Coordinates of C-alpha atoms and ligand atoms in Angstrom, one line a residue:
X1 CA 181.0 -262.4 -84.6
X2 CA 178.6 -263.2 -81.7
X3 CA 175.3 -262.0 -81.3
X4 CA 176.3 -259.5 -78.6
X5 CA 178.8 -257.9 -80.8
X6 CA 176.4 -257.7 -83.8
X7 CA 173.9 -256.1 -81.5
X8 CA 176.3 -253.6 -80.3
X9 CA 177.4 -252.6 -84.0
X10 CA 173.8 -252.4 -84.9
X11 CA 172.7 -249.9 -82.3
X12 CA 175.8 -247.8 -82.8
X13 CA 175.1 -247.5 -86.4
X14 CA 171.5 -246.6 -85.6
X15 CA 172.7 -243.9 -83.4
X16 CA 174.9 -242.6 -86.1
X17 CA 172.1 -242.6 -88.7
X18 CA 169.5 -241.0 -86.2
X19 CA 171.8 -238.0 -85.7
X20 CA 169.6 -235.1 -86.7
X21 CA 172.7 -233.3 -88.6
X22 CA 174.2 -234.5 -91.6
X23 CA 177.2 -236.3 -90.4
X24 CA 180.4 -237.8 -91.9
X25 CA 183.2 -240.0 -90.5
X26 CA 186.5 -239.1 -91.9
X27 CA 190.1 -240.6 -91.6
X28 CA 192.7 -238.0 -90.5
X29 CA 193.8 -237.8 -94.2
X30 CA 190.4 -236.4 -94.9
X31 CA 189.1 -239.5 -96.7
X32 CA 185.5 -240.0 -96.1
X33 CA 184.7 -243.4 -94.4
X34 CA 181.0 -243.2 -94.1
X35 CA 178.1 -240.7 -93.9
X36 CA 174.7 -240.8 -92.0
X37 CA 171.4 -241.1 -93.6
X38 CA 170.6 -237.4 -93.1
X39 CA 173.7 -236.5 -94.9
X40 CA 172.9 -238.7 -98.0
X41 CA 169.4 -237.2 -98.1
X42 CA 170.4 -233.5 -97.5
X43 CA 173.3 -233.7 -100.1
X44 CA 171.5 -236.2 -102.5
X45 CA 174.3 -238.4 -102.7
X46 CA 174.9 -242.2 -102.4
X47 CA 177.3 -243.6 -99.8
X48 CA 179.1 -245.8 -102.5
X49 CA 179.9 -242.6 -104.5
X50 CA 181.3 -240.7 -101.7
X51 CA 183.1 -243.3 -99.6
X52 CA 186.8 -243.2 -100.3
X53 CA 186.8 -239.7 -101.6
X54 CA 188.4 -236.7 -99.8
X55 CA 185.8 -234.2 -98.3
X56 CA 186.6 -231.2 -100.4
X57 CA 185.8 -233.6 -103.6
X58 CA 182.3 -234.1 -102.2
X59 CA 181.7 -230.5 -100.8
X60 CA 183.4 -228.6 -103.6
X61 CA 184.1 -231.0 -106.5
X62 CA 187.7 -229.9 -106.3
X63 CA 190.9 -232.0 -106.0
X64 CA 192.4 -229.8 -103.5
X65 CA 190.7 -228.0 -100.4
X66 CA 189.8 -224.5 -101.6
X67 CA 189.4 -223.2 -97.9
X68 CA 192.3 -221.3 -96.5
X69 CA 191.9 -222.6 -93.0
X70 CA 191.2 -226.3 -92.6
X71 CA 190.3 -227.4 -89.1
X72 CA 191.9 -230.9 -89.4
X73 CA 195.4 -230.1 -88.4
X74 CA 194.0 -228.2 -85.3
X75 CA 191.6 -231.2 -84.3
X76 CA 194.7 -233.8 -84.9
X77 CA 197.0 -231.7 -82.8
X78 CA 194.8 -230.7 -80.0
X79 CA 192.4 -233.8 -79.9
X80 CA 189.6 -231.5 -79.2
X81 CA 186.5 -230.5 -81.1
X82 CA 186.4 -227.1 -83.2
X83 CA 184.0 -225.5 -85.4
X84 CA 184.0 -223.3 -88.4
X85 CA 181.6 -221.2 -90.3
X86 CA 181.4 -221.9 -94.0
X87 CA 179.3 -219.9 -96.5
X88 CA 178.5 -221.1 -99.9
X89 CA 176.1 -220.6 -102.7
X90 CA 174.0 -223.6 -104.1
X91 CA 173.7 -224.4 -107.6
X92 CA 170.4 -222.5 -107.6
X93 CA 172.0 -219.5 -106.3
X94 CA 170.9 -219.8 -102.5
X95 CA 173.2 -218.5 -100.1
X96 CA 173.6 -221.1 -97.3
X97 CA 175.7 -220.7 -94.1
X98 CA 177.0 -223.9 -92.4
X99 CA 178.3 -224.4 -89.1
X100 CA 180.7 -227.5 -89.3
X101 CA 181.6 -229.1 -86.1
X102 CA 184.6 -231.3 -86.0
X103 CA 185.1 -233.9 -83.2
X104 CA 187.9 -236.3 -82.9
X105 CA 187.3 -240.0 -82.2
X106 CA 190.3 -241.5 -80.4
X107 CA 191.7 -244.9 -80.6
X108 CA 192.7 -247.0 -77.4
X109 CA 196.2 -245.3 -77.5
X110 CA 194.5 -241.8 -77.3
X111 CA 195.5 -241.0 -81.0
X112 CA 192.9 -239.4 -83.3
X113 CA 191.7 -242.4 -85.3
X114 CA 188.7 -240.7 -87.0
X115 CA 187.1 -237.3 -87.1
X116 CA 183.4 -236.9 -87.2
X117 CA 182.4 -233.8 -89.1
X118 CA 178.6 -232.7 -88.6
X119 CA 177.1 -229.9 -90.7
X120 CA 174.5 -227.6 -89.2
X121 CA 172.6 -225.4 -91.4
X122 CA 172.5 -222.0 -89.6
X123 CA 171.4 -220.0 -92.7
X124 CA 168.2 -219.0 -90.9
X125 CA 169.9 -217.7 -87.8
X126 CA 172.7 -215.9 -89.9
X127 CA 170.0 -214.2 -92.0
X128 CA 168.1 -213.1 -89.1
X129 CA 171.5 -211.9 -87.5
X130 CA 172.4 -210.0 -90.7
X131 CA 168.8 -208.4 -90.9
X132 CA 169.2 -207.4 -87.3
X133 CA 172.6 -205.7 -87.9
X134 CA 171.1 -203.9 -90.9
X135 CA 168.1 -202.8 -88.8
X136 CA 170.5 -201.6 -86.1
X137 CA 172.6 -199.6 -88.6
X138 CA 169.5 -198.1 -90.3
X139 CA 168.1 -197.1 -86.8
X140 CA 171.3 -195.7 -86.0
X141 CA 171.4 -193.6 -89.1
X142 CA 167.8 -192.3 -88.5
X143 CA 168.6 -191.4 -84.9
X144 CA 171.9 -189.7 -85.9
X145 CA 170.4 -188.0 -88.9
X146 CA 167.4 -186.8 -87.2
X147 CA 166.7 -183.2 -87.0
X148 CA 164.9 -183.9 -83.7
X149 CA 167.0 -183.7 -80.6
X150 CA 167.1 -187.3 -79.0
X151 CA 168.7 -188.1 -75.7
X152 CA 168.9 -191.4 -74.0
X153 CA 170.0 -191.9 -70.4
X154 CA 170.6 -195.0 -68.3
X155 CA 168.5 -195.8 -65.1
X156 CA 171.1 -193.8 -63.1
X157 CA 170.5 -190.8 -65.2
X158 CA 174.1 -191.0 -67.1
X159 CA 173.6 -189.8 -70.5
X160 CA 174.2 -192.6 -72.9
X161 CA 173.4 -190.9 -76.2
X162 CA 172.9 -187.6 -77.6
X163 CA 172.1 -187.4 -81.4
X164 CA 173.8 -184.3 -83.3
X165 CA 170.7 -182.3 -83.1
X166 CA 170.5 -182.8 -79.2
X167 CA 174.3 -182.0 -79.1
X168 CA 173.5 -178.8 -80.8
X169 CA 170.4 -177.9 -78.7
X170 CA 172.2 -178.7 -75.5
X171 CA 175.4 -177.1 -76.8
X172 CA 177.8 -180.0 -76.0
X173 CA 180.6 -180.2 -78.5
X174 CA 181.1 -183.9 -78.6
X175 CA 180.2 -187.4 -77.4
X176 CA 183.1 -187.1 -74.9
X177 CA 181.6 -184.0 -73.2
X178 CA 178.1 -185.7 -73.3
X179 CA 179.3 -188.7 -71.4
X180 CA 180.4 -186.4 -68.5
X181 CA 177.0 -185.3 -67.8
X182 CA 174.0 -186.6 -65.8
X183 CA 170.2 -185.8 -66.5
X184 CA 170.3 -183.5 -63.4
X185 CA 172.6 -181.2 -65.2
X186 CA 170.4 -180.6 -68.2
X187 CA 167.4 -179.4 -66.3
X188 CA 166.8 -176.7 -63.7
X189 CA 167.0 -178.0 -60.1
X190 CA 164.3 -180.7 -59.3
X191 CA 163.0 -181.0 -63.0
X192 CA 164.6 -184.2 -63.9
X193 CA 163.2 -186.0 -60.8
X194 CA 159.8 -184.5 -61.6
X195 CA 160.0 -185.8 -65.2
X196 CA 160.9 -189.2 -63.8
X197 CA 157.8 -189.2 -61.5
X198 CA 155.5 -188.2 -64.3
X199 CA 157.1 -190.9 -66.7
X200 CA 156.4 -193.5 -64.0
X201 CA 152.8 -192.3 -63.1
X202 CA 152.2 -192.5 -67.1
X203 CA 153.3 -196.2 -67.1
X204 CA 156.6 -195.3 -68.8
X205 CA 155.3 -192.7 -71.3
X206 CA 155.1 -189.0 -71.2
X207 CA 153.3 -187.7 -74.2
X208 CA 154.1 -183.9 -74.2
X209 CA 155.5 -181.6 -71.6
X210 CA 156.4 -178.0 -71.9
X211 CA 159.6 -177.6 -69.8
X212 CA 162.9 -175.9 -69.7
X213 CA 166.4 -177.3 -70.3
X214 CA 169.8 -175.9 -69.2
X215 CA 172.4 -175.9 -72.0
X216 CA 176.1 -176.1 -71.6
X217 CA 176.3 -172.4 -71.5
X218 CA 173.8 -172.4 -68.6
X219 CA 171.1 -170.9 -70.7
X220 CA 167.4 -172.0 -70.1
X221 CA 165.7 -173.0 -73.3
X222 CA 162.1 -173.6 -73.4
X223 CA 161.3 -177.1 -75.0
X224 CA 158.5 -179.6 -75.6
X225 CA 159.5 -183.1 -74.2
X226 CA 158.2 -186.4 -75.1
X227 CA 159.9 -189.3 -73.2
X228 CA 159.5 -192.9 -72.4
X229 CA 161.2 -195.5 -70.2
X230 CA 162.8 -198.4 -72.1
X231 CA 162.3 -201.9 -70.4
X232 CA 164.0 -205.2 -71.0
X233 CA 162.3 -208.2 -69.4
X234 CA 160.0 -205.9 -67.4
X235 CA 163.1 -204.2 -66.0
X236 CA 163.7 -200.4 -66.4
X237 CA 167.0 -200.1 -68.4
X238 CA 167.1 -196.5 -69.8
X239 CA 164.9 -193.5 -70.6
X240 CA 164.7 -191.7 -73.9
X241 CA 163.6 -188.1 -74.4
X242 CA 162.8 -186.4 -77.7
X243 CA 163.1 -182.4 -77.5
X244 CA 161.6 -179.8 -79.6
X245 CA 163.2 -176.3 -79.3
X246 CA 160.3 -173.8 -78.6
X247 CA 162.3 -170.6 -78.8
X248 CA 161.3 -169.7 -82.4
X249 CA 157.7 -170.7 -81.8
X250 CA 157.3 -168.7 -78.6
X251 CA 159.0 -165.6 -80.3
X252 CA 156.4 -165.7 -83.1
X253 CA 153.8 -166.3 -80.6
X254 CA 154.8 -163.3 -78.5
X255 CA 155.2 -161.1 -81.6
X256 CA 151.7 -162.2 -82.6
X257 CA 150.4 -161.3 -79.0
X258 CA 152.2 -157.9 -79.2
X259 CA 150.7 -157.1 -82.8
X260 CA 147.2 -158.0 -81.6
X261 CA 147.6 -155.8 -78.6
X262 CA 149.0 -152.8 -80.8
X263 CA 146.0 -153.6 -83.3
X264 CA 143.4 -153.5 -80.4
X265 CA 145.0 -150.3 -79.0
X266 CA 145.0 -148.3 -82.3
X267 CA 141.4 -149.7 -83.0
X268 CA 140.5 -148.1 -79.6
X269 CA 142.2 -145.0 -80.1
X270 CA 140.5 -144.7 -83.7
X271 CA 137.1 -145.0 -82.2
X272 CA 137.9 -142.9 -79.3
X273 CA 139.2 -140.3 -81.9
X274 CA 135.9 -140.3 -84.0
X275 CA 134.0 -139.8 -80.8
X276 CA 136.3 -137.0 -79.6
X277 CA 136.1 -135.3 -83.0
X278 CA 132.1 -135.4 -82.8
X279 CA 132.0 -134.1 -79.3
X280 CA 134.7 -131.3 -80.0
X281 CA 132.5 -130.3 -83.1
X282 CA 129.3 -130.3 -81.2
X283 CA 130.6 -128.3 -78.3
X284 CA 132.7 -125.7 -80.1
X285 CA 129.7 -123.9 -81.5
X286 CA 127.8 -123.3 -78.3
X287 CA 131.2 -122.5 -76.7
X288 CA 131.8 -119.8 -79.1
X289 CA 128.2 -118.5 -78.5
X290 CA 128.7 -118.5 -74.8
X291 CA 132.1 -116.8 -75.0
X292 CA 130.6 -114.2 -77.4
X293 CA 127.7 -113.3 -75.1
X294 CA 129.8 -113.4 -71.9
X295 CA 132.3 -111.0 -73.6
X296 CA 129.3 -108.6 -74.6
X297 CA 128.0 -108.8 -71.2
X298 CA 131.3 -107.9 -69.7
X299 CA 131.6 -105.0 -71.9
X300 CA 128.4 -103.5 -70.6
X301 CA 129.5 -103.9 -67.0
X302 CA 131.1 -101.2 -64.8
X303 CA 134.3 -102.0 -63.1
X304 CA 132.4 -102.0 -59.6
X305 CA 129.7 -104.3 -60.9
X306 CA 129.5 -107.0 -58.1
X307 CA 128.5 -109.7 -60.8
X308 CA 131.6 -108.8 -62.9
X309 CA 133.9 -111.4 -61.3
X310 CA 131.2 -114.0 -62.2
X311 CA 131.1 -113.2 -65.7
X312 CA 134.9 -113.2 -65.8
X313 CA 134.9 -116.6 -64.3
X314 CA 132.4 -117.7 -67.0
X315 CA 134.9 -116.4 -69.7
X316 CA 138.0 -118.0 -68.2
X317 CA 136.3 -121.4 -67.9
X318 CA 134.8 -121.3 -71.5
X319 CA 138.4 -120.4 -72.8
X320 CA 139.6 -123.5 -70.8
X321 CA 136.8 -125.6 -72.5
X322 CA 137.8 -124.3 -75.9
X323 CA 141.5 -125.2 -75.2
X324 CA 140.2 -128.8 -74.3
X325 CA 138.2 -128.8 -77.6
X326 CA 141.4 -127.7 -79.6
X327 CA 143.4 -130.7 -78.0
X328 CA 140.6 -133.1 -78.7
X329 CA 140.7 -132.0 -82.3
X330 CA 144.5 -132.5 -82.4
X331 CA 144.0 -136.0 -80.9
X332 CA 141.4 -137.0 -83.5
X333 CA 143.5 -135.6 -86.4
X334 CA 141.2 -133.0 -87.5
X335 CA 144.1 -130.6 -88.1
X336 CA 146.5 -131.1 -91.1
X337 CA 150.2 -131.2 -90.4
X338 CA 152.6 -128.8 -92.0
X339 CA 155.7 -131.0 -92.5
X340 CA 159.5 -129.7 -92.5
X341 CA 162.7 -131.7 -92.7
X342 CA 164.3 -131.0 -89.4
X343 CA 166.9 -132.4 -87.0
X344 CA 165.2 -134.3 -84.2
X345 CA 167.6 -132.6 -81.8
X346 CA 166.4 -129.2 -82.9
X347 CA 162.8 -130.1 -82.2
X348 CA 163.8 -131.2 -78.7
X349 CA 165.7 -127.8 -78.1
X350 CA 162.7 -125.7 -79.3
X351 CA 160.2 -127.6 -77.3
X352 CA 162.3 -127.0 -74.0
X353 CA 162.5 -123.4 -74.7
X354 CA 158.7 -123.2 -75.4
X355 CA 157.9 -124.3 -71.8
X356 CA 156.7 -121.1 -70.4
X357 CA 157.1 -121.6 -66.7
X358 CA 160.8 -121.9 -65.8
X359 CA 159.9 -122.3 -62.1
X360 CA 158.8 -125.8 -62.9
X361 CA 162.3 -126.7 -63.5
X362 CA 163.9 -125.3 -60.5
X363 CA 164.8 -128.6 -58.9
X364 CA 165.0 -130.7 -62.0
X365 CA 168.2 -131.4 -63.7
X366 CA 167.9 -131.6 -67.3
X367 CA 170.3 -133.9 -69.2
X368 CA 170.4 -133.6 -73.0
X369 CA 172.1 -136.9 -74.3
X370 CA 171.9 -136.0 -77.9
X371 CA 173.5 -138.3 -80.6
X372 CA 175.4 -136.0 -83.0
X373 CA 174.6 -138.3 -85.9
X374 CA 172.5 -137.1 -88.7
X375 CA 168.9 -137.5 -87.4
X376 CA 166.6 -135.6 -90.0
X377 CA 162.9 -136.2 -89.7
X378 CA 159.9 -135.4 -91.8
X379 CA 157.3 -133.9 -89.3
X380 CA 155.3 -131.0 -88.4
X381 CA 157.7 -129.4 -85.9
X382 CA 155.1 -127.7 -83.9
X383 CA 153.0 -130.8 -83.5
X384 CA 156.1 -132.8 -82.4
X385 CA 157.1 -129.9 -80.1
X386 CA 153.6 -130.1 -78.4
X387 CA 154.2 -133.8 -78.0
X388 CA 157.6 -133.3 -76.4
X389 CA 156.1 -130.5 -74.2
X390 CA 153.4 -132.8 -72.9
X391 CA 155.8 -135.6 -72.1
X392 CA 158.0 -133.3 -70.3
X393 CA 155.2 -131.8 -68.3
X394 CA 154.1 -135.2 -67.4
X395 CA 157.7 -136.2 -66.4
X396 CA 158.0 -133.1 -64.2
X397 CA 154.6 -133.8 -62.3
X398 CA 155.7 -137.5 -61.9
X399 CA 158.9 -136.4 -60.2
X400 CA 156.8 -133.9 -58.1
X401 CA 159.2 -131.1 -59.4
X402 CA 162.4 -132.7 -58.1
X403 CA 164.7 -135.4 -60.1
X404 CA 166.5 -135.8 -63.3
X405 CA 165.0 -135.5 -66.8
X406 CA 167.0 -137.0 -69.4
X407 CA 166.3 -136.3 -73.2
X408 CA 168.1 -139.0 -75.2
X409 CA 168.2 -138.9 -79.1
X410 CA 169.7 -141.7 -81.2
X411 CA 169.2 -143.4 -84.4
X412 CA 169.0 -147.0 -86.0
X413 CA 170.2 -146.5 -89.6
X414 CA 169.4 -150.1 -90.7
X415 CA 165.9 -149.6 -89.3
X416 CA 165.7 -146.2 -90.7
X417 CA 164.4 -144.8 -87.4
X418 CA 165.3 -141.7 -85.1
X419 CA 164.4 -142.0 -81.6
X420 CA 163.9 -139.6 -78.6
X421 CA 163.5 -141.1 -75.1
X422 CA 162.0 -139.0 -72.4
X423 CA 163.3 -140.5 -69.2
X424 CA 162.2 -139.4 -65.7
X425 CA 163.1 -140.4 -62.1
X426 CA 159.5 -140.2 -61.1
X427 CA 156.9 -142.4 -59.5
X428 CA 156.3 -144.7 -62.4
X429 CA 153.1 -146.0 -64.0
X430 CA 151.3 -149.0 -62.3
X431 CA 151.2 -151.9 -64.8
X432 CA 147.3 -152.0 -64.8
X433 CA 147.2 -148.4 -65.8
X434 CA 149.5 -148.7 -68.8
X435 CA 146.7 -149.5 -71.2
X436 CA 144.7 -146.5 -70.1
X437 CA 147.1 -143.6 -70.2
X438 CA 146.5 -142.8 -74.0
X439 CA 142.8 -142.7 -73.4
X440 CA 141.4 -139.3 -73.6
X441 CA 140.4 -137.9 -70.1
X442 CA 142.2 -140.7 -68.3
X443 CA 144.1 -138.8 -65.4
X444 CA 145.5 -139.6 -62.0
X445 CA 145.7 -135.8 -61.3
X446 CA 143.4 -134.0 -58.9
X447 CA 140.3 -132.3 -60.5
X448 CA 141.4 -129.1 -62.1
X449 CA 145.0 -130.1 -62.2
X450 CA 144.9 -132.2 -65.3
X451 CA 142.4 -132.9 -68.1
X452 CA 144.0 -136.3 -69.2
X453 CA 144.4 -135.1 -72.6
X454 CA 148.0 -134.6 -72.7
X455 CA 149.1 -138.2 -73.8
X456 CA 146.0 -138.8 -75.9
X457 CA 146.8 -135.6 -77.8
X458 CA 150.5 -136.8 -78.0
X459 CA 149.2 -140.0 -79.5
X460 CA 147.1 -138.5 -82.2
X461 CA 149.9 -136.0 -83.3
X462 CA 152.6 -138.7 -83.3
X463 CA 150.4 -141.0 -85.5
X464 CA 149.7 -138.0 -87.7
X465 CA 153.4 -137.7 -88.3
X466 CA 153.8 -141.4 -89.0
X467 CA 155.6 -141.9 -85.7
X468 CA 155.0 -144.1 -82.6
X469 CA 154.8 -143.4 -79.1
X470 CA 155.1 -146.0 -76.3
X471 CA 156.2 -146.5 -72.7
X472 CA 159.7 -148.3 -73.0
X473 CA 159.9 -149.0 -69.3
X474 CA 158.5 -147.8 -66.1
X475 CA 159.3 -148.7 -62.4
X476 CA 159.2 -147.2 -59.0
X477 CA 162.4 -145.7 -60.1
X478 CA 160.9 -143.7 -63.1
X479 CA 159.5 -143.9 -66.6
X480 CA 161.0 -143.8 -70.1
X481 CA 158.6 -142.8 -72.9
X482 CA 159.8 -143.6 -76.4
X483 CA 159.0 -141.6 -79.5
X484 CA 160.0 -143.2 -82.8
X485 CA 160.0 -141.4 -86.4
X486 CA 161.2 -142.5 -89.7
X487 CA 164.7 -141.1 -90.7
X488 CA 164.4 -138.8 -93.8
X489 CA 166.4 -139.7 -96.6
X490 CA 166.4 -137.6 -100.0
X491 CA 165.4 -141.0 -101.6
X492 CA 162.2 -141.4 -99.5
X493 CA 161.5 -137.6 -99.4
X494 CA 158.7 -137.9 -101.9
X495 CA 157.0 -140.8 -99.9
X496 CA 154.0 -138.6 -99.1
Ligands
ATP501 N1 156.0 -139.7 -66.9 C1 155.0 -140.2 -66.2 N2 155.2 -140.8 -65.0 C2 154.2 -141.4 -64.4 N3 153.0 -141.2 -64.8 C3 152.6 -140.7 -65.9 C4 153.6 -140.1 -66.7 N4 153.1 -139.7 -67.9 C5 151.8 -139.8 -67.7 N5 151.4 -140.6 -66.7 C6 150.2 -140.9 -66.1 O1 149.3 -140.9 -67.2 C7 148.3 -140.1 -66.9 C8 147.7 -139.4 -68.3 O2 148.6 -138.6 -68.7 P1 148.2 -137.3 -69.7 O3 149.2 -136.5 -70.0 O4 147.4 -137.8 -70.8 O5 147.2 -136.4 -68.8 P2 147.5 -135.7 -67.4 O6 148.9 -135.3 -67.4 O7 146.9 -136.3 -66.2 O8 146.6 -134.3 -67.7 P3 147.0 -133.2 -68.8 O9 148.3 -133.7 -69.7 O10 145.8 -133.0 -69.6 O11 147.4 -132.1 -67.9 C9 148.6 -139.0 -66.1 O12 147.7 -138.6 -65.1 C10 149.6 -140.0 -65.0 O13 148.8 -140.8 -64.2
MG502 MG1 149.9 -134.6 -69.0

């Protein structure tokens, strides 16, 4: 061998030895010809012990190959390289993943003379891949199982994902239906683009926004939205939104507001009631005195006395004052009710017959919409009559004597309530006055036409009878006052 040839062999062997992957050279019959240094070190074997052996004897210590698929026939037939992934467990129990690359080495006739097999340890990559898959599967479970509604859309607004909670909130039955919609369709007009603007202004984050969504049934639902833009390599790829349904929260808040308002109203009425009771008491005695002396004076006067009409005017006005005092006492619950068990329709009929001046009704059509269900209530019928009369008189003056007055009774058995609505086609009550109408002396009538005690008296009497009075609705078309009383049952008859 000449020097040149020796040199050639030397560097070729060095190249082989310096390959960074453990590598074998095999004959087509799988017999090992040689191995590089890295192979010997990595597998802890000596060349003499493995040369001449078949590869499976070295790798698996078996006489025949345990692998179902051997890449040798493929490499021999196609004369091109291939690779297979092998998983095996070391003697210490460590699981390894190897990517084995088989490359043919051809002879001068183009036939496969040898096969080079290099073993690449891809355990780390494989483990990372598995961990990633696991994390992905876990995240998917978290998103799908979350009670919070999550929606993701691509940068063009196409919905990519709606978890089951979101499908429920938005009312879409399945993923197919979801894929047909865009972000524009789940908000009122203009809201989707405004959210996008806010997201961009907030550097891709929107912490909390109270807004409205439109569900598949076209219903508007109040929600709280938290959203963010998802970037990949600084490029916007999707947006994700988390929605909290606010309906229940708002309903509770409204109920609370209503209860607070009711409480404030009843506190106001209670203190006004005390004041009214005090005033009524104080005034009643001097009034009795004035009436007594004025009547005495009148008796001593002749029919022609020029001052007689003055004294008569005094007596008339004092009587009016006493009536006011009487009403004030009713409002402040100073009189005790005499309760009967009576059908609510009967009280309405009695009240209407008690209105003394039929002229008032001349241009008013009265409609009785009475439910014929059993609606017994346990109340002082005279007091409730007075309430109904006050409401009817107010309705007639609101209609200026012309219109339709409807008296509608009905019950709600489950709630245990009987109801009477007094409905007029009158002028209505301005919203800013609604909180004042039950106050004593609040009136919009001209001086001398009304004292402003009708509704406050009614309020006091209704409360006295464990009922409720309210304005159910009012507008330029008319007003509905609602009276509620507990339905009487033999079983709760002894409630007092
Ligand atoms: N049905 C109604 N439609 C429109 N406004 C009403 C109605 N009922 C009451 N009001 C308003 O409420 C005010 C207070 O009523 P309330 O019955 O307490 O006193 P009044 O009718 O003015 O006087 P009084 O009843 O003492 O003769 C009325 O002046 C009126 O402005
Ligand atoms: Mg009145």
